[in-house]
mmCIF file of C-alpha atoms in Angstrom:
data_model
loop_
_atom_site.group_PDB
_atom_site.id
_atom_site.type_symbol
_atom_site.label_atom_id
_atom_site.label_comp_id
_atom_site.label_asym_id
_atom_site.label_seq_id
_atom_site.Cartn_x
_atom_site.Cartn_y
_atom_site.Cartn_z
ATOM 1 C CA UNK A 107 89.266 93.860 54.299
ATOM 2 C CA UNK A 108 91.156 92.523 57.314
ATOM 3 C CA UNK A 109 88.398 93.676 59.687
ATOM 4 C CA UNK A 110 85.702 92.079 57.566
ATOM 5 C CA UNK A 111 87.639 88.788 57.420
ATOM 6 C CA UNK A 112 87.743 88.738 61.227
ATOM 7 C CA UNK A 113 84.003 89.394 61.495
ATOM 8 C CA UNK A 114 84.426 92.866 62.998
ATOM 9 C CA UNK A 115 82.092 95.783 62.410
ATOM 10 C CA UNK A 116 83.523 99.025 61.017
ATOM 11 C CA UNK A 117 84.828 101.205 63.819
ATOM 12 C CA UNK A 118 82.637 104.081 62.666
ATOM 13 C CA UNK A 119 79.590 102.107 63.857
ATOM 14 C CA UNK A 120 80.298 103.109 67.458
ATOM 15 C CA UNK A 121 78.505 106.404 68.161
ATOM 16 C CA UNK A 122 80.722 109.343 68.914
ATOM 17 C CA UNK A 123 84.016 107.643 68.062
ATOM 18 C CA UNK A 124 85.923 108.494 64.905
ATOM 19 C CA UNK A 125 86.773 105.342 62.942
ATOM 20 C CA UNK A 126 90.263 106.653 62.253
ATOM 21 C CA UNK A 127 91.159 107.174 65.914
ATOM 22 C CA UNK A 128 89.142 104.468 67.636
ATOM 23 C CA UNK A 129 92.041 103.194 69.729
ATOM 24 C CA UNK A 130 92.307 102.704 73.453
ATOM 25 C CA UNK A 131 92.929 106.415 74.013
ATOM 26 C CA UNK A 132 89.857 107.461 72.052
ATOM 27 C CA UNK A 133 87.596 104.876 73.691
ATOM 28 C CA UNK A 134 88.686 105.796 77.206
ATOM 29 C CA UNK A 135 85.796 107.420 79.009
ATOM 30 C CA UNK A 136 83.211 105.720 76.803
ATOM 31 C CA UNK A 137 83.761 102.038 77.632
ATOM 32 C CA UNK A 138 80.464 101.257 79.370
ATOM 33 C CA UNK A 139 78.397 103.158 76.808
ATOM 34 C CA UNK A 140 80.081 101.387 73.925
ATOM 35 C CA UNK A 141 80.007 97.997 75.686
ATOM 36 C CA UNK A 142 76.206 98.060 75.761
ATOM 37 C CA UNK A 143 76.043 98.605 71.996
ATOM 38 C CA UNK A 144 76.065 95.774 69.446
ATOM 39 C CA UNK A 145 78.803 97.434 67.381
ATOM 40 C CA UNK A 146 80.489 99.368 70.162
ATOM 41 C CA UNK A 147 81.290 96.230 72.139
ATOM 42 C CA UNK A 148 83.424 95.108 69.218
ATOM 43 C CA UNK A 149 85.395 98.339 69.368
ATOM 44 C CA UNK A 150 86.082 97.940 73.080
ATOM 45 C CA UNK A 151 87.199 94.352 72.603
ATOM 46 C CA UNK A 152 89.497 95.406 69.785
ATOM 47 C CA UNK A 153 90.933 98.193 71.936
ATOM 48 C CA UNK A 154 91.625 95.731 74.759
ATOM 49 C CA UNK A 155 93.376 93.398 72.339
ATOM 50 C CA UNK A 156 95.530 96.087 70.743
ATOM 51 C CA UNK A 157 96.300 98.259 73.771
ATOM 52 C CA UNK A 158 100.011 99.026 74.037
ATOM 53 C CA UNK A 159 100.403 97.717 77.566
ATOM 54 C CA UNK A 160 98.633 96.290 80.612
ATOM 55 C CA UNK A 161 98.259 99.746 82.135
ATOM 56 C CA UNK A 162 96.156 100.882 79.196
ATOM 57 C CA UNK A 163 94.016 97.745 79.356
ATOM 58 C CA UNK A 164 93.476 98.225 83.071
ATOM 59 C CA UNK A 165 92.488 101.843 82.502
ATOM 60 C CA UNK A 166 89.777 100.731 80.070
ATOM 61 C CA UNK A 167 88.591 97.921 82.338
ATOM 62 C CA UNK A 168 88.393 100.288 85.322
ATOM 63 C CA UNK A 169 85.351 101.886 83.713
ATOM 64 C CA UNK A 170 83.488 98.621 84.276
ATOM 65 C CA UNK A 171 84.053 98.737 88.043
ATOM 66 C CA UNK A 172 80.672 98.741 89.731
ATOM 67 C CA UNK A 173 78.941 97.592 86.537
ATOM 68 C CA UNK A 174 79.870 93.900 86.387
ATOM 69 C CA UNK A 175 76.392 92.593 87.145
ATOM 70 C CA UNK A 176 74.848 94.949 84.621
ATOM 71 C CA UNK A 177 77.414 93.950 82.004
ATOM 72 C CA UNK A 178 77.104 90.196 82.470
ATOM 73 C CA UNK A 179 73.355 90.422 81.872
ATOM 74 C CA UNK A 180 73.788 92.407 78.659
ATOM 75 C CA UNK A 181 73.905 90.519 75.320
ATOM 76 C CA UNK A 182 76.722 92.830 74.196
ATOM 77 C CA UNK A 183 78.620 93.952 77.296
ATOM 78 C CA UNK A 184 79.133 90.371 78.471
ATOM 79 C CA UNK A 185 81.580 89.939 75.593
ATOM 80 C CA UNK A 186 83.609 92.886 76.869
ATOM 81 C CA UNK A 187 83.764 91.309 80.326
ATOM 82 C CA UNK A 188 84.947 88.042 78.797
ATOM 83 C CA UNK A 189 87.628 89.908 76.877
ATOM 84 C CA UNK A 190 88.779 91.633 80.064
ATOM 85 C CA UNK A 191 89.204 88.282 81.788
ATOM 86 C CA UNK A 192 91.143 86.931 78.811
ATOM 87 C CA UNK A 193 93.404 89.945 78.199
ATOM 88 C CA UNK A 194 94.068 91.444 81.644
ATOM 89 C CA UNK A 195 96.324 90.074 84.337
ATOM 90 C CA UNK A 196 94.560 87.981 87.011
ATOM 91 C CA UNK A 197 95.128 90.753 89.562
ATOM 92 C CA UNK A 198 93.396 93.266 87.318
ATOM 93 C CA UNK A 199 90.210 91.172 86.974
ATOM 94 C CA UNK A 200 89.737 90.631 90.703
ATOM 95 C CA UNK A 201 86.971 93.259 90.619
ATOM 96 C CA UNK A 202 84.938 90.933 88.375
ATOM 97 C CA UNK A 203 85.219 88.116 90.911
ATOM 98 C CA UNK A 204 84.382 90.417 93.815
ATOM 99 C CA UNK A 205 81.271 91.936 92.218
ATOM 100 C CA UNK A 206 80.042 88.613 90.871
ATOM 101 C CA UNK A 207 80.483 86.963 94.282
ATOM 102 C CA UNK A 208 78.613 89.772 96.012
ATOM 103 C CA UNK A 209 75.503 89.218 93.873
ATOM 104 C CA UNK A 210 75.569 85.410 93.661
ATOM 105 C CA UNK A 211 77.816 82.999 91.789
ATOM 106 C CA UNK A 212 75.111 80.378 91.334
ATOM 107 C CA UNK A 213 72.749 82.967 89.896
ATOM 108 C CA UNK A 214 75.399 84.116 87.446
ATOM 109 C CA UNK A 215 76.194 80.515 86.478
ATOM 110 C CA UNK A 216 72.548 79.946 85.592
ATOM 111 C CA UNK A 217 72.216 83.132 83.533
ATOM 112 C CA UNK A 218 72.250 83.024 79.727
ATOM 113 C CA UNK A 219 75.250 85.377 79.526
ATOM 114 C CA UNK A 220 76.556 85.231 83.079
ATOM 115 C CA UNK A 221 77.497 81.575 82.629
ATOM 116 C CA UNK A 222 80.104 82.717 80.091
ATOM 117 C CA UNK A 223 81.784 85.021 82.591
ATOM 118 C CA UNK A 224 82.056 82.261 85.187
ATOM 119 C CA UNK A 225 83.576 79.933 82.600
ATOM 120 C CA UNK A 226 86.183 82.460 81.510
ATOM 121 C CA UNK A 227 87.202 83.117 85.125
ATOM 122 C CA UNK A 228 87.706 79.395 85.755
ATOM 123 C CA UNK A 229 89.712 79.094 82.539
ATOM 124 C CA UNK A 230 92.002 82.108 82.838
ATOM 125 C CA UNK A 231 92.472 82.822 86.555
ATOM 126 C CA UNK A 232 94.675 80.844 88.966
ATOM 127 C CA UNK A 233 92.917 78.181 91.015
ATOM 128 C CA UNK A 234 93.576 79.961 94.290
ATOM 129 C CA UNK A 235 91.968 83.138 92.937
ATOM 130 C CA UNK A 236 88.766 81.365 91.876
ATOM 131 C CA UNK A 237 88.546 79.098 94.932
ATOM 132 C CA UNK A 238 85.669 81.121 96.380
ATOM 133 C CA UNK A 239 83.698 81.004 93.139
ATOM 134 C CA UNK A 240 84.246 77.273 92.752
ATOM 135 C CA UNK A 241 83.211 76.652 96.343
ATOM 136 C CA UNK A 242 79.870 78.312 95.586
ATOM 137 C CA UNK A 243 79.445 76.150 92.486
ATOM 138 C CA UNK A 244 80.275 72.957 94.353
ATOM 139 C CA UNK A 245 77.705 73.795 97.014
ATOM 140 C CA UNK A 246 74.929 73.757 94.396
ATOM 141 C CA UNK A 247 76.007 71.122 91.883
ATOM 142 C CA UNK A 248 72.561 69.467 91.449
ATOM 143 C CA UNK A 249 70.769 72.792 90.943
ATOM 144 C CA UNK A 250 73.344 74.174 88.516
ATOM 145 C CA UNK A 251 73.632 70.874 86.627
ATOM 146 C CA UNK A 252 69.904 70.876 85.855
ATOM 147 C CA UNK A 253 70.008 74.372 84.393
ATOM 148 C CA UNK A 254 70.196 74.897 80.634
ATOM 149 C CA UNK A 255 73.123 77.314 81.084
ATOM 150 C CA UNK A 256 74.593 76.160 84.380
ATOM 151 C CA UNK A 257 75.367 72.698 83.036
ATOM 152 C CA UNK A 258 78.001 74.266 80.765
ATOM 153 C CA UNK A 259 79.656 75.908 83.766
ATOM 154 C CA UNK A 260 80.059 72.549 85.501
ATOM 155 C CA UNK A 261 81.318 70.897 82.315
ATOM 156 C CA UNK A 262 83.870 73.695 82.075
ATOM 157 C CA UNK A 263 84.877 73.223 85.718
ATOM 158 C CA UNK A 264 85.381 69.504 85.148
ATOM 159 C CA UNK A 265 87.708 70.324 82.268
ATOM 160 C CA UNK A 266 89.696 73.166 83.839
ATOM 161 C CA UNK A 267 89.352 72.600 87.581
ATOM 162 C CA UNK A 268 91.748 70.890 89.955
ATOM 163 C CA UNK A 269 91.656 67.108 90.536
ATOM 164 C CA UNK A 270 90.075 67.747 93.931
ATOM 165 C CA UNK A 271 87.364 69.919 92.387
ATOM 166 C CA UNK A 272 86.622 67.271 89.768
ATOM 167 C CA UNK A 273 86.390 64.633 92.482
ATOM 168 C CA UNK A 274 83.952 66.783 94.444
ATOM 169 C CA UNK A 275 81.711 67.289 91.398
ATOM 170 C CA UNK A 276 81.730 63.535 90.697
ATOM 171 C CA UNK A 277 80.732 62.785 94.289
ATOM 172 C CA UNK A 278 77.833 65.247 94.170
ATOM 173 C CA UNK A 279 76.646 63.817 90.867
ATOM 174 C CA UNK A 280 76.779 60.285 92.229
ATOM 175 C CA UNK A 281 74.843 61.260 95.359
ATOM 176 C CA UNK A 282 71.982 62.628 93.215
ATOM 177 C CA UNK A 283 72.335 60.412 90.144
ATOM 178 C CA UNK A 284 68.759 59.111 90.430
ATOM 179 C CA UNK A 285 67.396 62.577 89.674
ATOM 180 C CA UNK A 286 70.272 63.904 87.568
ATOM 181 C CA UNK A 287 70.643 60.914 85.227
ATOM 182 C CA UNK A 288 67.277 61.398 83.493
ATOM 183 C CA UNK A 289 67.632 65.195 83.372
ATOM 184 C CA UNK A 290 68.198 66.549 79.818
ATOM 185 C CA UNK A 291 70.865 69.011 80.996
ATOM 186 C CA UNK A 292 72.479 67.274 83.957
ATOM 187 C CA UNK A 293 73.207 64.242 81.803
ATOM 188 C CA UNK A 294 75.779 66.351 79.922
ATOM 189 C CA UNK A 295 77.583 67.070 83.195
ATOM 190 C CA UNK A 296 77.643 63.352 83.999
ATOM 191 C CA UNK A 297 79.145 62.729 80.576
ATOM 192 C CA UNK A 298 81.823 65.353 81.196
ATOM 193 C CA UNK A 299 82.646 63.743 84.552
ATOM 194 C CA UNK A 300 83.182 60.402 82.825
ATOM 195 C CA UNK A 301 85.597 62.085 80.414
ATOM 196 C CA UNK A 302 87.610 64.232 82.822
ATOM 197 C CA UNK A 303 87.527 62.345 86.134
ATOM 198 C CA UNK A 304 89.681 59.360 86.988
ATOM 199 C CA UNK A 305 88.488 55.819 86.294
ATOM 200 C CA UNK A 306 87.931 55.280 90.021
ATOM 201 C CA UNK A 307 85.692 58.386 90.164
ATOM 202 C CA UNK A 308 83.848 57.727 86.904
ATOM 203 C CA UNK A 309 83.062 54.030 87.169
ATOM 204 C CA UNK A 310 80.612 54.375 90.092
ATOM 205 C CA UNK A 311 78.690 56.940 88.033
ATOM 206 C CA UNK A 312 78.502 54.613 85.041
ATOM 207 C CA UNK A 313 77.437 51.691 87.247
ATOM 208 C CA UNK A 314 74.731 53.814 88.867
ATOM 209 C CA UNK A 315 73.323 54.735 85.453
ATOM 210 C CA UNK A 316 73.048 51.047 84.562
ATOM 211 C CA UNK A 317 71.549 50.039 87.926
ATOM 212 C CA UNK A 318 68.995 52.813 87.592
ATOM 213 C CA UNK A 319 67.998 51.844 84.036
ATOM 214 C CA UNK A 320 68.910 55.327 82.830
ATOM 215 C CA UNK A 321 70.925 54.420 79.727
ATOM 216 C CA UNK A 322 67.944 54.486 77.365
ATOM 217 C CA UNK A 323 66.880 57.970 78.430
ATOM 218 C CA UNK A 324 70.503 59.092 78.071
ATOM 219 C CA UNK A 325 70.704 57.590 74.587
ATOM 220 C CA UNK A 326 67.575 59.486 73.550
ATOM 221 C CA UNK A 327 68.838 62.832 74.871
ATOM 222 C CA UNK A 328 70.519 65.481 72.708
ATOM 223 C CA UNK A 329 73.148 66.181 75.366
ATOM 224 C CA UNK A 330 73.307 62.622 76.645
ATOM 225 C CA UNK A 331 73.710 60.325 73.659
ATOM 226 C CA UNK A 332 77.340 61.297 72.905
ATOM 227 C CA UNK A 333 78.266 60.000 76.380
ATOM 228 C CA UNK A 334 76.802 56.503 76.005
ATOM 229 C CA UNK A 335 80.091 55.142 74.570
ATOM 230 C CA UNK A 336 82.017 56.485 77.554
ATOM 231 C CA UNK A 337 79.547 54.862 79.932
ATOM 232 C CA UNK A 338 80.082 51.476 78.260
ATOM 233 C CA UNK A 339 83.837 51.967 78.249
ATOM 234 C CA UNK A 340 83.845 52.684 81.996
ATOM 235 C CA UNK A 341 82.007 49.473 82.935
ATOM 236 C CA UNK A 342 83.253 46.014 83.784
ATOM 237 C CA UNK A 343 82.511 43.242 81.292
ATOM 238 C CA UNK A 344 79.538 42.022 83.329
ATOM 239 C CA UNK A 345 78.029 45.490 83.613
ATOM 240 C CA UNK A 346 78.677 46.103 79.914
ATOM 241 C CA UNK A 347 76.544 43.090 79.056
ATOM 242 C CA UNK A 348 73.734 44.386 81.248
ATOM 243 C CA UNK A 349 74.028 47.836 79.667
ATOM 244 C CA UNK A 350 73.781 46.313 76.194
ATOM 245 C CA UNK A 351 70.762 44.279 77.234
ATOM 246 C CA UNK A 352 69.005 47.438 78.430
ATOM 247 C CA UNK A 353 69.728 49.313 75.224
ATOM 248 C CA UNK A 354 68.933 46.544 72.755
ATOM 249 C CA UNK A 355 65.758 45.524 74.571
ATOM 250 C CA UNK A 356 64.446 49.018 74.002
ATOM 251 C CA UNK A 357 65.104 49.062 70.268
ATOM 252 C CA UNK A 358 61.712 50.557 69.347
ATOM 253 C CA UNK A 359 62.243 53.391 71.839
ATOM 254 C CA UNK A 360 65.682 54.143 70.437
ATOM 255 C CA UNK A 361 64.373 54.026 66.864
ATOM 256 C CA UNK A 362 61.683 56.541 67.736
ATOM 257 C CA UNK A 363 64.313 59.040 68.963
ATOM 258 C CA UNK A 364 66.383 61.200 66.635
ATOM 259 C CA UNK A 365 69.397 60.629 68.874
ATOM 260 C CA UNK A 366 68.632 57.122 70.065
ATOM 261 C CA UNK A 367 68.524 55.769 66.531
ATOM 262 C CA UNK A 368 72.182 56.662 66.053
ATOM 263 C CA UNK A 369 73.121 54.823 69.232
ATOM 264 C CA UNK A 370 71.141 51.839 67.989
ATOM 265 C CA UNK A 371 72.821 51.985 64.568
ATOM 266 C CA UNK A 372 76.245 51.850 66.178
ATOM 267 C CA UNK A 373 75.202 48.978 68.401
ATOM 268 C CA UNK A 374 73.865 47.001 65.460
ATOM 269 C CA UNK A 375 76.917 47.814 63.339
ATOM 270 C CA UNK A 376 79.227 45.686 65.462
ATOM 271 C CA UNK A 377 79.412 46.574 69.118
ATOM 272 C CA UNK A 378 80.053 42.963 70.117
ATOM 273 C CA UNK A 379 83.536 43.800 71.393
ATOM 274 C CA UNK A 380 82.249 46.831 73.353
ATOM 275 C CA UNK A 381 85.361 48.848 72.591
ATOM 276 C CA UNK A 382 83.289 51.713 71.277
ATOM 277 C CA UNK A 383 85.190 54.960 70.846
ATOM 278 C CA UNK A 384 83.665 58.436 71.008
ATOM 279 C CA UNK A 385 81.004 59.016 68.298
ATOM 280 C CA UNK A 386 82.453 59.839 64.869
ATOM 281 C CA UNK A 387 80.777 60.958 61.639
ATOM 282 C CA UNK A 388 79.528 57.857 59.860
ATOM 283 C CA UNK A 389 81.331 56.806 56.697
ATOM 284 C CA UNK A 390 78.081 56.223 54.828
ATOM 285 C CA UNK A 391 77.193 59.530 53.214
ATOM 286 C CA UNK A 392 73.449 59.232 53.679
ATOM 287 C CA UNK A 393 73.827 58.595 57.416
ATOM 288 C CA UNK A 394 76.417 61.311 57.859
ATOM 289 C CA UNK A 395 73.945 63.856 56.526
ATOM 290 C CA UNK A 396 71.333 62.720 59.040
ATOM 291 C CA UNK A 397 73.553 62.539 62.128
ATOM 292 C CA UNK A 398 72.901 65.517 64.426
ATOM 293 C CA UNK A 399 75.881 67.555 65.510
ATOM 294 C CA UNK A 400 77.280 66.443 68.871
ATOM 295 C CA UNK A 401 76.471 68.639 71.785
ATOM 296 C CA UNK A 402 79.048 71.289 72.547
ATOM 297 C CA UNK A 403 80.750 71.018 75.943
ATOM 298 C CA UNK A 404 81.993 74.521 76.345
ATOM 299 C CA UNK A 405 78.716 76.432 76.446
ATOM 300 C CA UNK A 406 75.954 77.943 74.213
ATOM 301 C CA UNK A 407 76.812 78.676 70.554
ATOM 302 C CA UNK A 408 79.271 81.593 70.224
ATOM 303 C CA UNK A 409 77.879 85.005 69.402
ATOM 304 C CA UNK A 410 79.250 86.798 66.270
ATOM 305 C CA UNK A 411 80.336 89.625 68.554
ATOM 306 C CA UNK A 412 83.017 87.442 70.158
ATOM 307 C CA UNK A 413 86.629 88.353 69.404
ATOM 308 C CA UNK A 414 89.775 86.270 69.844
ATOM 309 C CA UNK A 415 90.311 82.824 71.221
ATOM 310 C CA UNK A 416 89.835 83.943 74.795
ATOM 311 C CA UNK A 417 86.216 85.112 74.378
ATOM 312 C CA UNK A 418 84.408 82.045 73.184
ATOM 313 C CA UNK A 419 81.132 81.396 74.725
#
């Protein structure tokens, strides 16, 4: 009953492993085979969580040495890699960083499952340990920001990176804002920069969006419309008036968009004072049912195979 409540498959689902003895000792020697299996990956994650000590966890993780790139591309084994990063000591997951770096950090960041591994490394490892990975990301901010998976990696870096790393991302975004602002994925990274960077770093981004007449396209974007309030909040009073003019003058365009109509509703409902907080569920029941869920900022929707707080997608 406890396993079912946690969303775990029965241990007997893993081929060749007795459900009654499927602990770290029993799984040892079978980690990579089980990791590639939809049910087996759950067993390995559970074993990593419940191992008696770090030595046992490292022994299990050692079987992934030389297989990191294969694992991060697998819809099941990538969860095991994430669990290793979350459960092992930073020293013990250095092999993940080394193998990922050897094949290409940017490529991993733009992969459907690889992006999750990069995010977990940034979250759980010390900044000095991930400096090389982050340097590779910073070198390709525009390319990664435009990617449907890479944009989550940069949002994650803006949340968990150092102040200097956040500043660097903001500068790269500003330098290419003309092409990134209208992009359906990069606009989410710009929104994250406005949230996590300082006011001095974020305001030039917001001003550039207004000067480039990009607010309407942002308001009509699934990943962009939640950030419109933060753009307005970051502007001076004069620029706020111009931003409102741009939005309200394009009322028909906003009404025609599933996302833009919610921005327009909030504007019409009393945005005269501009102090618009982050989007909240509307109090009116009929509108609340129609409002689309805000875009996640931590990556693609979590897979049911994920275990524990440290392995979210």
